Tab-separated table of C-alpha atoms in Angstrom:
chain	number	residue	atom	x	y	z
A	1	MET	CA	10.483	-64.877	65.424
A	2	ARG	CA	12.208	-64.407	68.770
A	3	GLU	CA	10.256	-63.217	71.801
A	4	ILE	CA	11.690	-62.153	75.166
A	5	PHE	CA	10.023	-62.404	78.570
A	6	ASN	CA	10.654	-63.148	82.247
A	7	ARG	CA	9.312	-66.161	84.115
A	8	VAL	CA	9.330	-66.626	87.878
A	9	GLU	CA	10.609	-70.042	88.882
A	10	ASP	CA	10.647	-69.854	92.672
A	11	PRO	CA	12.619	-68.216	94.013
A	12	GLU	CA	14.381	-66.950	90.868
A	13	SER	CA	13.311	-64.807	87.924
A	14	VAL	CA	14.466	-66.399	84.667
A	15	HIS	CA	15.052	-64.265	81.568
A	16	ILE	CA	13.933	-66.209	78.485
A	17	GLU	CA	14.412	-65.697	74.755
A	18	VAL	CA	12.441	-68.092	72.553
A	19	ASP	CA	11.922	-68.668	68.855
A	20	ILE	CA	8.177	-69.300	68.553
A	21	ASP	CA	8.273	-70.330	64.867
A	22	THR	CA	9.614	-73.872	65.091
A	23	GLU	CA	6.808	-76.051	63.696
A	24	ASP	CA	8.703	-76.862	60.502
A	25	PHE	CA	11.697	-78.196	62.475
A	26	GLN	CA	10.167	-80.333	65.203
A	27	ASP	CA	9.708	-83.603	63.290
A	28	SER	CA	13.213	-83.652	61.836
A	29	ASN	CA	15.303	-82.501	64.822
A	30	PRO	CA	14.947	-84.923	67.767
A	31	TRP	CA	18.211	-84.137	69.605
A	32	LEU	CA	18.344	-81.381	72.241
A	33	PHE	CA	21.789	-79.759	72.358
A	34	SER	CA	22.414	-77.480	75.347
A	35	LEU	CA	25.243	-74.990	75.829
A	36	PHE	CA	25.828	-73.332	79.223
A	37	ILE	CA	28.187	-70.360	79.484
A	38	LYS	CA	29.250	-68.520	82.632
A	39	SER	CA	31.477	-65.475	82.944
A	40	SER	CA	31.267	-62.783	85.603
A	41	LYS	CA	32.258	-60.143	83.056
A	42	ILE	CA	29.287	-60.843	80.762
A	43	ASP	CA	26.767	-59.121	83.031
A	44	GLU	CA	29.090	-56.546	84.573
A	45	ASP	CA	30.696	-54.833	81.580
A	46	SER	CA	28.863	-53.476	78.522
A	47	ASP	CA	31.772	-54.123	76.137
A	48	ALA	CA	32.099	-57.678	77.439
A	49	PHE	CA	28.355	-58.189	76.992
A	50	ASP	CA	28.465	-56.898	73.394
A	51	ALA	CA	31.328	-59.288	72.647
A	52	PHE	CA	29.357	-62.097	74.245
A	53	LEU	CA	26.328	-61.351	72.045
A	54	GLU	CA	28.561	-61.509	68.970
A	55	THR	CA	29.877	-64.879	70.114
A	56	LYS	CA	26.337	-66.095	70.732
A	57	GLU	CA	25.175	-65.179	67.229
A	58	SER	CA	28.304	-66.688	65.687
A	59	ILE	CA	27.615	-69.977	67.460
A	60	ILE	CA	24.001	-69.943	66.278
A	61	ILE	CA	25.098	-69.351	62.679
A	62	ALA	CA	27.700	-72.123	62.885
A	63	LEU	CA	25.316	-74.699	64.359
A	64	GLU	CA	22.484	-73.796	61.997
A	65	HIS	CA	24.812	-74.031	58.963
A	66	GLU	CA	23.581	-76.641	56.487
A	67	ASN	CA	20.598	-77.258	58.808
A	68	ARG	CA	22.702	-79.072	61.410
A	69	ALA	CA	20.573	-77.669	64.221
A	70	LYS	CA	17.872	-75.123	64.992
A	71	TYR	CA	18.346	-72.475	67.701
A	72	VAL	CA	15.140	-72.418	69.778
A	73	GLY	CA	15.949	-70.146	72.690
A	74	SER	CA	17.967	-69.234	75.742
A	75	ARG	CA	17.584	-68.792	79.471
A	76	VAL	CA	19.575	-66.641	81.902
A	77	ASN	CA	19.467	-68.184	85.352
A	78	GLU	CA	21.731	-67.835	88.394
A	79	GLY	CA	24.594	-66.401	86.340
A	80	TRP	CA	24.464	-69.035	83.613
A	81	HIS	CA	23.535	-68.213	80.018
A	82	GLU	CA	21.835	-71.319	78.645
A	83	PHE	CA	21.406	-71.844	74.896
A	84	TYR	CA	19.258	-74.567	73.362
A	85	PHE	CA	19.249	-76.150	69.919
A	86	TYR	CA	17.402	-79.079	68.366
A	87	ALA	CA	19.490	-81.101	65.918
A	88	LYS	CA	19.045	-83.847	63.344
A	89	ASN	CA	21.748	-85.936	65.025
A	90	SER	CA	24.285	-85.679	67.836
A	91	LYS	CA	27.417	-85.553	65.694
A	92	ASN	CA	30.005	-82.719	65.699
A	93	LEU	CA	27.954	-80.184	67.683
A	94	GLU	CA	30.179	-80.278	70.751
A	95	SER	CA	33.342	-80.067	68.659
A	96	ILE	CA	32.063	-77.015	66.757
A	97	VAL	CA	31.328	-75.204	70.011
A	98	ALA	CA	34.631	-76.283	71.585
A	99	HIS	CA	36.551	-74.872	68.620
A	100	MET	CA	34.703	-71.535	68.770
A	101	LEU	CA	35.043	-71.104	72.541
A	102	LYS	CA	38.576	-72.477	72.874
A	103	GLU	CA	40.198	-69.090	73.422
A	104	SER	CA	37.182	-67.149	74.698
A	105	GLY	CA	37.950	-67.444	78.397
A	106	TYR	CA	34.350	-68.442	79.093
A	107	LYS	CA	33.539	-71.293	81.419
A	108	TYR	CA	31.134	-73.540	79.550
A	109	GLU	CA	29.436	-76.933	79.547
A	110	THR	CA	27.481	-78.838	76.894
A	111	SER	CA	25.073	-81.741	76.810
A	112	ILE	CA	23.010	-83.550	74.219
A	113	VAL	CA	19.993	-85.764	74.861
A	114	LYS	CA	17.172	-87.273	72.831
A	115	ASP	CA	13.994	-85.182	73.082
A	116	ALA	CA	11.919	-86.184	70.061
A	117	LYS	CA	8.718	-84.672	71.504
A	118	TRP	CA	10.427	-81.331	72.236
A	119	ASP	CA	9.292	-81.528	75.858
A	120	PHE	CA	12.021	-79.196	77.112
A	121	TYR	CA	11.068	-76.552	74.570
A	122	SER	CA	7.357	-76.661	75.405
A	123	LYS	CA	7.839	-76.687	79.182
A	124	ASN	CA	10.878	-74.460	79.717
A	125	LEU	CA	11.010	-72.035	76.785
A	126	PHE	CA	7.644	-71.617	75.054
A	127	PRO	CA	5.418	-68.933	76.648
A	128	THR	CA	2.176	-69.801	78.366
A	129	GLU	CA	-1.008	-68.076	77.225
A	130	LEU	CA	-0.659	-65.492	79.997
A	131	GLU	CA	3.020	-64.935	79.208
A	132	PHE	CA	2.049	-64.240	75.583
A	133	HIS	CA	-0.315	-61.532	76.836
A	134	ASN	CA	2.463	-60.013	78.945
A	135	ILE	CA	4.744	-60.010	75.898
A	136	GLN	CA	2.100	-58.176	73.867
A	137	SER	CA	1.551	-55.715	76.731
A	138	ASP	CA	5.263	-54.889	76.775
A	139	LYS	CA	5.132	-54.156	73.042
A	140	ILE	CA	2.157	-51.790	73.440
A	141	ILE	CA	3.854	-50.022	76.343
A	142	PHE	CA	7.020	-49.612	74.280
A	143	LEU	CA	4.999	-47.959	71.478
A	144	LEU	CA	3.318	-45.621	73.985
A	145	GLN	CA	6.734	-44.614	75.308
A	146	GLU	CA	7.942	-43.958	71.763
A	147	GLU	CA	5.068	-41.462	71.412
A	148	GLY	CA	6.073	-39.651	74.601
A	149	ASP	CA	3.330	-41.075	76.823
A	150	ASP	CA	3.649	-40.613	80.585
A	151	LEU	CA	2.919	-44.166	81.691
A	152	LEU	CA	2.260	-43.074	85.288
A	153	ILE	CA	-0.832	-41.069	84.325
A	154	SER	CA	-4.030	-43.030	84.942
A	155	ARG	CA	-6.471	-43.213	82.057
A	156	ASP	CA	-9.298	-45.459	80.843
A	157	VAL	CA	-7.913	-48.715	79.468
A	158	GLU	CA	-10.126	-51.032	77.418
A	159	HIS	CA	-9.827	-54.772	77.964
A	160	TYR	CA	-11.390	-57.300	75.590
A	161	VAL	CA	-12.721	-60.766	76.398
A	162	SER	CA	-14.655	-63.452	74.529
A	163	PHE	CA	-16.641	-66.575	75.404
A	164	ASP	CA	-18.279	-69.596	73.837
A	165	THR	CA	-21.679	-68.946	75.446
A	166	SER	CA	-23.773	-66.001	76.550
A	167	SER	CA	-24.115	-67.334	80.118
A	168	GLN	CA	-20.322	-67.510	80.497
A	169	LYS	CA	-20.030	-63.909	79.406
A	170	GLU	CA	-22.783	-62.679	81.733
A	171	ARG	CA	-21.305	-64.413	84.779
A	172	PHE	CA	-17.888	-62.994	83.944
A	173	VAL	CA	-19.205	-59.432	83.531
A	174	GLN	CA	-20.890	-59.569	86.948
A	175	ASN	CA	-17.646	-60.748	88.561
A	176	ALA	CA	-15.621	-58.104	86.725
A	177	LEU	CA	-17.957	-55.310	87.877
A	178	GLN	CA	-17.409	-56.422	91.462
A	179	ASN	CA	-13.662	-56.120	90.873
A	180	GLY	CA	-13.690	-52.501	89.753
A	181	PHE	CA	-14.168	-52.891	85.990
A	182	ARG	CA	-16.881	-51.067	84.031
A	183	PHE	CA	-18.867	-52.582	81.191
A	184	LYS	CA	-18.568	-50.686	77.891
A	185	ASP	CA	-19.879	-52.762	74.963
A	186	ASP	CA	-20.861	-56.183	73.744
A	187	ILE	CA	-18.490	-57.289	71.003
A	188	SER	CA	-18.331	-60.262	68.654
A	189	SER	CA	-16.035	-61.745	66.043
A	190	GLU	CA	-16.073	-64.453	63.418
A	191	GLU	CA	-14.651	-66.876	65.964
A	192	PHE	CA	-16.638	-65.864	69.050
A	193	GLU	CA	-20.181	-64.499	69.099
A	194	TYR	CA	-20.102	-63.513	72.766
A	195	GLY	CA	-17.619	-60.937	73.913
A	196	ALA	CA	-17.300	-57.751	75.923
A	197	ALA	CA	-15.215	-54.618	76.182
A	198	LEU	CA	-14.505	-53.499	79.734
A	199	LEU	CA	-13.001	-50.314	81.099
A	200	LYS	CA	-10.790	-49.655	84.079
A	201	GLU	CA	-8.873	-46.517	84.964
A	202	HIS	CA	-5.247	-47.211	85.771
A	203	ALA	CA	-1.673	-46.345	84.855
A	204	VAL	CA	0.036	-48.254	82.045
A	205	THR	CA	3.403	-49.013	83.604
A	206	ASN	CA	4.667	-52.540	83.047
A	207	LYS	CA	4.033	-53.404	86.692
A	208	GLU	CA	0.457	-52.053	86.762
A	209	ILE	CA	-0.548	-53.539	83.419
A	210	LYS	CA	0.839	-56.938	84.408
A	211	LYS	CA	-1.157	-56.849	87.652
A	212	ILE	CA	-4.423	-55.839	85.945
A	213	VAL	CA	-4.065	-58.298	83.062
A	214	GLU	CA	-3.326	-61.191	85.412
A	215	GLU	CA	-6.305	-60.245	87.594
A	216	LEU	CA	-8.648	-60.103	84.596
A	217	TYR	CA	-7.170	-63.248	83.062
A	218	GLU	CA	-7.998	-65.170	86.237
A	219	LEU	CA	-11.605	-63.935	86.135
A	220	VAL	CA	-11.908	-64.875	82.455
A	221	LYS	CA	-10.550	-68.374	82.985
A	222	LYS	CA	-13.047	-69.028	85.779
A	223	GLU	CA	-15.713	-68.875	83.053
A	224	HIS	CA	-13.562	-70.726	80.469
A	225	GLY	CA	-13.247	-67.624	78.336
A	226	TYR	CA	-10.464	-65.905	76.432
A	227	TYR	CA	-8.629	-62.698	77.232
A	228	GLU	CA	-8.002	-60.870	73.942
A	229	GLY	CA	-5.837	-57.923	75.016
A	230	TRP	CA	-6.131	-54.230	75.790
A	231	SER	CA	-5.847	-50.769	74.246
A	232	THR	CA	-5.800	-47.167	75.393
A	233	THR	CA	-5.132	-43.604	74.264
A	234	LEU	CA	-2.061	-41.496	74.854
A	235	ALA	CA	-2.121	-39.701	78.198
A	236	ILE	CA	-1.397	-36.389	76.467
A	237	GLU	CA	-4.690	-36.750	74.582
A	238	ASN	CA	-6.553	-36.793	77.891
A	239	ASN	CA	-5.039	-33.556	79.188
């Protein structure tokens, strides 16, 4: 499954696509193959970008053929489109790419290094816990938009947290109340006995949700707890 998100790497914002289902490939693919493509037309012309996406998918299919390599993700940074694969060995990968890009007009570079522990993948592609929450938030916001929600309208938003101990939860709730949240309910699950649902009135734009989630996430982590996500109702239901 591919997920898409943005990561700030001072001073740049890096656009990342990552395949998060790679467990079955990590032991048998120790070689990191990198492909870097740069073309001014890619990001300036929609037809050129569509053609570029077709080329990208064709390269992925070619390199994954007969399990030569596994595509694990890409990064867009400072005009370069970076594509990453993990392979069983270092043979023929560069020649396959060279043949496919020979007449493309793209400026490109390749490299291949041993990375048996998949360090590059875990550090530079795989989302952090907070980034996973931002990915899920974007999906919820997309569904709200599909239903015609006006994201700028403030409404009560429920946020869910869980903890290993009751004292952790109580300290967190007190801190959250001081930061403008309202306590709604105690909650529990099979995994965590101590949890809480909190309320805060705010808009559900990507920018506002990201700010609120990151604020609450920081409060949760101070008490070694777990942020579980958020939910809300359509704004038109509150009118």
